[in-house]
Coordinates of C-alpha atoms and ligand atoms in Angstrom, one line a residue:
M533 CA 23.3 -33.6 -52.8
Q534 CA 20.1 -34.3 -51.0
G535 CA 18.1 -30.9 -50.8
G536 CA 19.4 -28.6 -48.1
C537 CA 20.1 -29.1 -44.7
S538 CA 17.7 -32.4 -43.1
G539 CA 16.2 -31.2 -40.0
Y540 CA 17.7 -33.0 -37.2
K541 CA 17.5 -30.1 -34.8
I542 CA 17.9 -31.1 -31.3
M543 CA 17.8 -28.2 -29.3
E544 CA 17.7 -24.4 -30.0
T545 CA 21.0 -22.9 -28.4
S546 CA 23.4 -20.5 -30.2
I547 CA 25.8 -23.1 -31.2
S548 CA 24.9 -25.1 -34.5
I549 CA 27.2 -27.9 -36.1
L550 CA 26.6 -29.2 -39.9
I551 CA 27.4 -32.7 -40.3
I552 CA 28.1 -33.4 -44.1
Y553 CA 27.8 -37.1 -44.6
T554 CA 29.6 -38.2 -47.7
G555 CA 29.9 -41.9 -47.0
G556 CA 32.4 -44.3 -45.9
T557 CA 32.5 -47.2 -43.9
I558 CA 30.7 -45.5 -40.6
G559 CA 27.5 -45.8 -42.4
M560 CA 27.9 -48.9 -44.5
V561 CA 26.0 -52.1 -44.3
N562 CA 26.6 -55.5 -45.6
D563 CA 24.7 -55.9 -48.8
P564 CA 22.8 -58.9 -48.9
V565 CA 23.2 -59.6 -52.6
S566 CA 27.0 -58.9 -53.0
G567 CA 28.3 -59.4 -49.2
S568 CA 30.1 -56.3 -49.5
L569 CA 30.1 -53.0 -47.5
V570 CA 27.8 -50.3 -49.1
P571 CA 27.1 -47.2 -47.8
I572 CA 23.5 -46.2 -46.7
D573 CA 21.4 -43.1 -45.6
F574 CA 22.3 -40.8 -42.6
R575 CA 19.2 -41.9 -40.6
H576 CA 20.7 -45.5 -40.0
I577 CA 23.9 -43.3 -38.5
S578 CA 21.9 -41.3 -36.0
D579 CA 19.6 -44.3 -35.4
Q580 CA 22.8 -45.9 -33.9
V581 CA 23.9 -42.9 -31.9
P582 CA 20.8 -41.9 -29.7
E583 CA 23.3 -39.9 -27.6
L584 CA 23.5 -37.1 -30.5
R585 CA 20.1 -35.8 -29.0
R586 CA 21.9 -35.2 -25.8
F587 CA 24.0 -32.4 -27.4
G588 CA 23.1 -29.1 -26.0
F589 CA 23.2 -27.4 -29.6
S590 CA 21.5 -27.9 -32.9
L591 CA 22.7 -30.6 -35.7
E592 CA 21.8 -30.5 -38.9
T593 CA 22.6 -32.9 -41.9
V594 CA 23.6 -32.6 -45.6
T595 CA 23.9 -36.3 -47.2
F596 CA 25.4 -36.4 -50.3
D597 CA 23.5 -38.3 -53.2
P598 CA 24.9 -40.8 -53.6
V599 CA 26.7 -41.4 -50.7
I600 CA 30.3 -43.2 -51.6
D601 CA 33.1 -45.3 -50.6
S602 CA 35.8 -42.8 -50.6
S603 CA 37.9 -44.6 -52.9
D604 CA 35.3 -43.1 -55.6
V605 CA 36.5 -39.4 -54.3
S606 CA 37.6 -37.0 -56.9
P607 CA 38.2 -33.4 -57.2
D608 CA 34.1 -33.0 -57.6
T609 CA 33.7 -34.4 -54.5
W610 CA 35.9 -31.8 -52.8
L611 CA 34.1 -29.1 -54.7
K612 CA 30.8 -30.4 -53.3
I613 CA 32.0 -30.3 -49.8
A614 CA 33.5 -26.9 -50.3
A615 CA 30.6 -25.7 -51.9
T616 CA 28.3 -26.9 -48.9
I617 CA 30.4 -25.4 -46.3
E618 CA 30.5 -21.9 -48.1
E619 CA 26.7 -21.9 -49.0
N620 CA 26.4 -22.8 -44.7
Y621 CA 29.0 -20.9 -43.4
S622 CA 27.0 -17.8 -41.7
R623 CA 24.6 -20.3 -40.4
F624 CA 26.9 -22.9 -38.4
D625 CA 29.6 -22.5 -36.2
G626 CA 31.4 -25.8 -37.1
F627 CA 31.4 -28.7 -39.6
V628 CA 31.6 -32.4 -39.4
V629 CA 32.6 -34.3 -42.6
L630 CA 31.9 -37.9 -42.2
H631 CA 34.2 -39.6 -45.0
G632 CA 35.4 -43.0 -45.6
T633 CA 39.0 -43.4 -44.4
D634 CA 40.7 -44.6 -47.3
T635 CA 41.1 -40.8 -49.2
M636 CA 40.3 -39.0 -46.2
A637 CA 43.8 -37.4 -45.7
Y638 CA 43.7 -36.3 -49.4
S639 CA 40.0 -34.8 -48.8
A640 CA 41.3 -33.0 -46.0
S641 CA 44.2 -31.7 -47.3
A642 CA 42.5 -30.4 -50.6
L643 CA 39.9 -28.5 -48.3
S644 CA 42.7 -27.0 -46.1
F645 CA 43.8 -25.5 -49.5
M646 CA 40.7 -24.5 -50.7
L647 CA 38.9 -22.9 -47.9
Q648 CA 40.9 -19.7 -47.6
G649 CA 40.1 -17.4 -44.8
L650 CA 38.4 -20.5 -42.7
E651 CA 37.4 -19.2 -39.4
K652 CA 35.8 -22.0 -38.1
P653 CA 36.3 -26.0 -37.4
V654 CA 35.8 -28.5 -40.4
I655 CA 36.6 -31.6 -38.8
F656 CA 36.5 -34.8 -40.6
T657 CA 36.0 -38.1 -39.4
G658 CA 34.7 -41.8 -40.2
A659 CA 35.2 -45.3 -38.7
Q660 CA 36.8 -48.4 -39.3
L661 CA 34.0 -50.4 -38.6
P662 CA 30.3 -49.6 -39.5
I663 CA 28.4 -47.7 -36.7
G664 CA 26.0 -50.7 -36.6
V665 CA 28.4 -53.0 -35.5
L666 CA 28.8 -53.5 -31.7
R667 CA 32.4 -52.8 -31.5
T668 CA 32.2 -49.7 -33.7
D669 CA 34.5 -46.8 -33.4
G670 CA 32.2 -44.7 -35.2
K671 CA 30.1 -43.4 -32.3
E672 CA 33.1 -42.1 -30.3
N673 CA 34.7 -40.5 -33.3
L674 CA 31.3 -38.9 -34.3
I675 CA 30.5 -37.6 -31.2
T676 CA 33.8 -36.2 -30.4
A677 CA 34.2 -34.8 -33.7
I678 CA 31.0 -32.8 -33.0
E679 CA 32.6 -31.6 -29.3
I680 CA 35.2 -30.3 -31.0
A681 CA 33.6 -28.8 -33.9
A682 CA 31.4 -27.2 -31.3
A683 CA 34.2 -26.1 -29.0
R684 CA 34.7 -22.3 -28.2
E685 CA 36.4 -20.1 -26.0
N686 CA 35.8 -16.2 -25.4
G687 CA 33.3 -16.6 -28.3
L688 CA 35.8 -18.1 -30.8
P689 CA 36.1 -21.5 -31.8
V690 CA 39.1 -23.6 -30.3
V691 CA 40.3 -25.3 -33.5
P692 CA 39.2 -23.1 -36.9
E693 CA 41.2 -25.7 -38.8
V694 CA 40.5 -28.6 -41.3
C695 CA 41.4 -31.5 -39.0
I696 CA 40.9 -35.2 -38.9
Y697 CA 39.6 -36.6 -35.8
F698 CA 40.2 -40.3 -35.4
E699 CA 40.6 -42.4 -32.2
N700 CA 40.9 -39.9 -29.6
K701 CA 43.4 -37.9 -31.6
L702 CA 42.6 -34.4 -33.4
L703 CA 45.4 -34.3 -36.5
R704 CA 45.9 -31.3 -39.0
G705 CA 44.0 -32.5 -42.1
N706 CA 47.1 -32.0 -44.5
R707 CA 49.8 -33.5 -42.3
T708 CA 47.9 -36.9 -41.9
I709 CA 48.3 -39.9 -43.4
K710 CA 46.1 -43.3 -43.3
Y711 CA 48.5 -45.7 -41.8
S712 CA 46.6 -48.5 -40.8
A713 CA 44.0 -50.8 -42.7
E714 CA 43.3 -52.4 -39.3
H715 CA 43.7 -50.6 -36.2
F716 CA 41.0 -48.3 -35.1
N717 CA 44.1 -45.7 -34.6
A718 CA 44.2 -45.4 -38.2
F719 CA 45.7 -42.1 -39.0
V720 CA 48.9 -40.6 -37.7
S721 CA 50.7 -37.1 -38.4
P722 CA 54.3 -37.9 -38.1
N723 CA 55.8 -34.5 -38.5
L724 CA 53.2 -32.7 -36.4
P725 CA 51.9 -33.6 -32.8
P726 CA 48.3 -33.7 -32.4
L727 CA 46.3 -30.7 -32.1
A728 CA 44.1 -32.5 -29.4
E729 CA 43.9 -35.7 -27.3
A730 CA 40.7 -36.9 -26.2
G731 CA 40.9 -38.8 -22.7
L732 CA 38.6 -37.8 -19.8
Q733 CA 39.0 -34.4 -20.8
I734 CA 39.6 -32.7 -24.7
R735 CA 43.2 -31.2 -24.2
Y736 CA 44.2 -29.1 -27.0
N737 CA 47.6 -28.3 -27.8
R738 CA 47.0 -24.7 -28.5
N739 CA 50.5 -23.6 -29.5
L740 CA 50.1 -26.0 -32.5
I741 CA 46.6 -24.6 -33.8
R742 CA 46.7 -22.2 -36.4
Y743 CA 44.6 -18.9 -35.6
P744 CA 43.8 -16.6 -38.5
T745 CA 45.7 -13.3 -38.0
V746 CA 43.9 -11.2 -40.4
R747 CA 40.0 -11.6 -40.7
R748 CA 38.8 -11.9 -44.2
P749 CA 35.5 -13.5 -45.6
L750 CA 35.8 -16.9 -46.7
T751 CA 36.7 -17.9 -50.2
V752 CA 36.7 -21.0 -51.9
S753 CA 39.7 -22.0 -54.6
G754 CA 37.8 -24.2 -56.5
K755 CA 39.9 -25.1 -59.8
F756 CA 42.0 -28.2 -59.9
D757 CA 44.3 -29.4 -62.2
T758 CA 44.7 -32.9 -62.3
A759 CA 47.7 -33.3 -64.6
V760 CA 49.8 -34.7 -62.0
A761 CA 51.7 -37.9 -61.5
V762 CA 53.5 -39.7 -58.4
L763 CA 56.4 -41.5 -59.0
R764 CA 57.8 -43.6 -56.0
L765 CA 61.4 -44.8 -56.7
F766 CA 62.4 -48.3 -56.2
P767 CA 66.0 -49.9 -57.0
G768 CA 65.6 -51.3 -60.5
L769 CA 62.9 -48.8 -61.7
R770 CA 63.3 -48.6 -65.5
R771 CA 64.3 -45.7 -67.8
E772 CA 61.2 -46.5 -70.1
T773 CA 58.9 -46.4 -66.9
V774 CA 60.5 -42.9 -65.9
H775 CA 60.0 -42.0 -69.5
A776 CA 56.4 -43.1 -70.1
I777 CA 55.1 -41.2 -66.8
L778 CA 57.0 -38.0 -67.9
G779 CA 56.2 -38.2 -71.1
T780 CA 52.4 -38.8 -70.5
A781 CA 50.6 -36.1 -72.7
G782 CA 49.6 -33.5 -70.6
V783 CA 51.6 -34.4 -67.4
K784 CA 52.6 -30.9 -65.7
G785 CA 53.8 -32.0 -62.1
L786 CA 55.4 -34.9 -60.5
I787 CA 55.4 -36.2 -57.0
L788 CA 58.7 -37.7 -56.6
E789 CA 58.7 -40.0 -53.6
T790 CA 62.5 -40.4 -52.8
Y791 CA 64.6 -42.2 -50.3
G792 CA 65.3 -41.2 -46.9
T793 CA 66.3 -37.5 -46.8
G794 CA 65.0 -37.1 -50.5
N795 CA 67.7 -39.1 -52.0
A796 CA 67.6 -40.9 -55.5
S797 CA 69.7 -42.7 -58.1
T798 CA 72.8 -40.8 -59.3
A799 CA 72.5 -42.7 -62.7
A800 CA 72.6 -40.3 -65.5
W801 CA 69.7 -41.3 -67.7
F802 CA 67.5 -40.6 -64.4
L803 CA 68.6 -37.3 -64.1
E804 CA 68.4 -36.5 -67.8
E805 CA 64.9 -37.5 -67.7
L806 CA 63.9 -35.4 -65.0
R807 CA 65.9 -32.6 -66.6
S808 CA 64.3 -32.6 -69.9
F809 CA 60.7 -32.7 -68.4
I810 CA 61.7 -29.6 -66.1
S811 CA 63.3 -27.8 -69.1
M812 CA 59.8 -28.1 -70.5
G813 CA 57.9 -26.5 -67.9
G814 CA 57.6 -29.3 -65.5
L815 CA 57.0 -29.4 -62.0
V816 CA 59.2 -32.2 -59.8
L817 CA 58.5 -32.2 -56.0
N818 CA 60.6 -34.1 -54.1
V819 CA 58.9 -36.0 -51.0
T820 CA 60.6 -38.6 -48.8
Q821 CA 58.7 -42.3 -48.9
C822 CA 59.8 -42.2 -45.0
Q823 CA 56.5 -41.6 -42.9
A824 CA 58.4 -39.4 -40.9
G825 CA 61.2 -36.8 -41.5
S826 CA 62.0 -34.2 -44.1
V827 CA 63.7 -33.9 -47.4
E828 CA 67.0 -31.9 -47.3
M829 CA 68.1 -31.7 -50.6
G830 CA 72.5 -31.7 -50.8
L831 CA 72.9 -33.2 -47.7
Y832 CA 73.8 -36.1 -49.6
E833 CA 75.5 -36.3 -53.2
T834 CA 72.6 -38.6 -54.1
S835 CA 70.0 -35.4 -53.8
A836 CA 72.5 -32.8 -55.1
G837 CA 72.2 -34.0 -58.6
L838 CA 68.0 -33.5 -58.1
M839 CA 68.9 -30.0 -57.0
S840 CA 70.8 -29.3 -60.1
A841 CA 68.4 -30.6 -62.4
G842 CA 65.5 -28.3 -60.8
V843 CA 63.7 -30.5 -58.5
L844 CA 62.2 -28.7 -55.7
S845 CA 62.1 -29.7 -52.2
G846 CA 58.7 -30.6 -50.4
R847 CA 60.2 -30.7 -47.0
D848 CA 58.4 -32.7 -44.9
I849 CA 54.9 -32.5 -46.8
T850 CA 52.8 -35.8 -47.3
T851 CA 52.3 -37.3 -50.5
E852 CA 48.3 -36.7 -50.3
A853 CA 49.2 -32.7 -49.2
A854 CA 51.7 -32.7 -52.1
V855 CA 49.3 -33.8 -54.6
T856 CA 46.5 -31.9 -53.9
K857 CA 48.3 -28.8 -53.3
M858 CA 49.9 -29.3 -56.5
M859 CA 46.4 -29.8 -58.4
I860 CA 45.3 -26.5 -56.9
L861 CA 48.1 -24.3 -57.6
L862 CA 48.4 -25.6 -61.2
G863 CA 44.9 -25.0 -61.3
S864 CA 45.0 -21.4 -60.1
G865 CA 46.1 -20.2 -63.2
L866 CA 48.9 -18.1 -61.5
P867 CA 52.3 -17.6 -63.6
S868 CA 54.6 -20.6 -63.0
E869 CA 57.4 -18.7 -61.1
K870 CA 54.4 -18.1 -58.7
V871 CA 53.5 -21.6 -58.3
V872 CA 56.9 -22.8 -57.9
A873 CA 57.3 -20.1 -55.2
L874 CA 53.9 -21.3 -53.7
L875 CA 54.6 -24.9 -53.9
V876 CA 58.1 -24.5 -51.5
R877 CA 56.4 -22.6 -48.7
P878 CA 53.8 -23.6 -46.4
L879 CA 50.6 -22.2 -47.2
C880 CA 48.4 -23.4 -44.3
G881 CA 50.7 -25.7 -42.3
E882 CA 51.3 -28.3 -44.5
M883 CA 54.9 -28.5 -44.0
S884 CA 57.3 -27.4 -41.1
Ligands
LIG1970 N1 36.4 -48.1 -48.3 C1 36.2 -47.3 -47.1 C2 36.2 -45.9 -47.4 O1 36.9 -45.2 -47.5 C3 36.8 -47.2 -45.8 C4 36.4 -46.6 -44.7 O2 35.6 -45.8 -44.5 O3 36.9 -46.9 -43.6 O4 35.1 -45.3 -47.9

């Protein structure tokens, strides 16, 4: 990270926002040698958005060194983002994380589980077109994300959650998926309406926003166990493939992407593979391949077998949230019954 917060102080008022620039298309330019888009420093972004100077509050930035394309994000990146927020938590009223769109939903999910006791907004945003391009979506995304991070009512933040703001919508981070590689409207949260929509005004859906019920200091859960795998079912999936994934040395948890309401093949070999993995202490979480809706184990005979094999229901959790939640719970060092209990219930609004 580039040493401390770089001064981009606009005006001294009581509200202050820290922008954490990790990389992504928003700040990219064409590399003259390779012709590919590569991320560059924040000055490039701020030069393109002179409007930042018109905010009536203080803005500072921290830039990751190096800034990255979000396909290179790893749990270390999440730890860096969380540490930056923790170190600066008392000095700022809200945080905006500039991040590539490709893995933004994973990072926002991870941060939602890591930042325990969060009482301030952490708003992820980015762009589909670089900020230097005339038709960029990055300017609006950045400006509105800052406005949301700064929004307060009766002295308290309006959105004290980890969210993604993109193309007029504020979505709960751990409910969000990137669904379009092309449209400006790149993110959706199919199982939860937007927490806010930005038109002429920003309209907050206050009954959906999670507000802390007890006040406690911010703590960061910072251990990830990456011994997880994702298996998406498809007709024709071979036993050898399932066996190889479940037999991979060290794998402790599987996110099983099933059909519809959580259904899978009733083939005896398939259930045997799962049973044997679970009997050795493995965790299997059932999530649906559908973008919207929920796993309902037992509704069809094709999911009853999973249930009796000990597969757990992920209900309407996204794969992104399931992966990060499983990594953090496996890394927590908690006893396995506790990990199972936490896996199947909502911890911070990630499932209904
Ligand atoms: N590859 C880019 C990234 O995720 C895409 C983007 O930012 O939109 O960093």
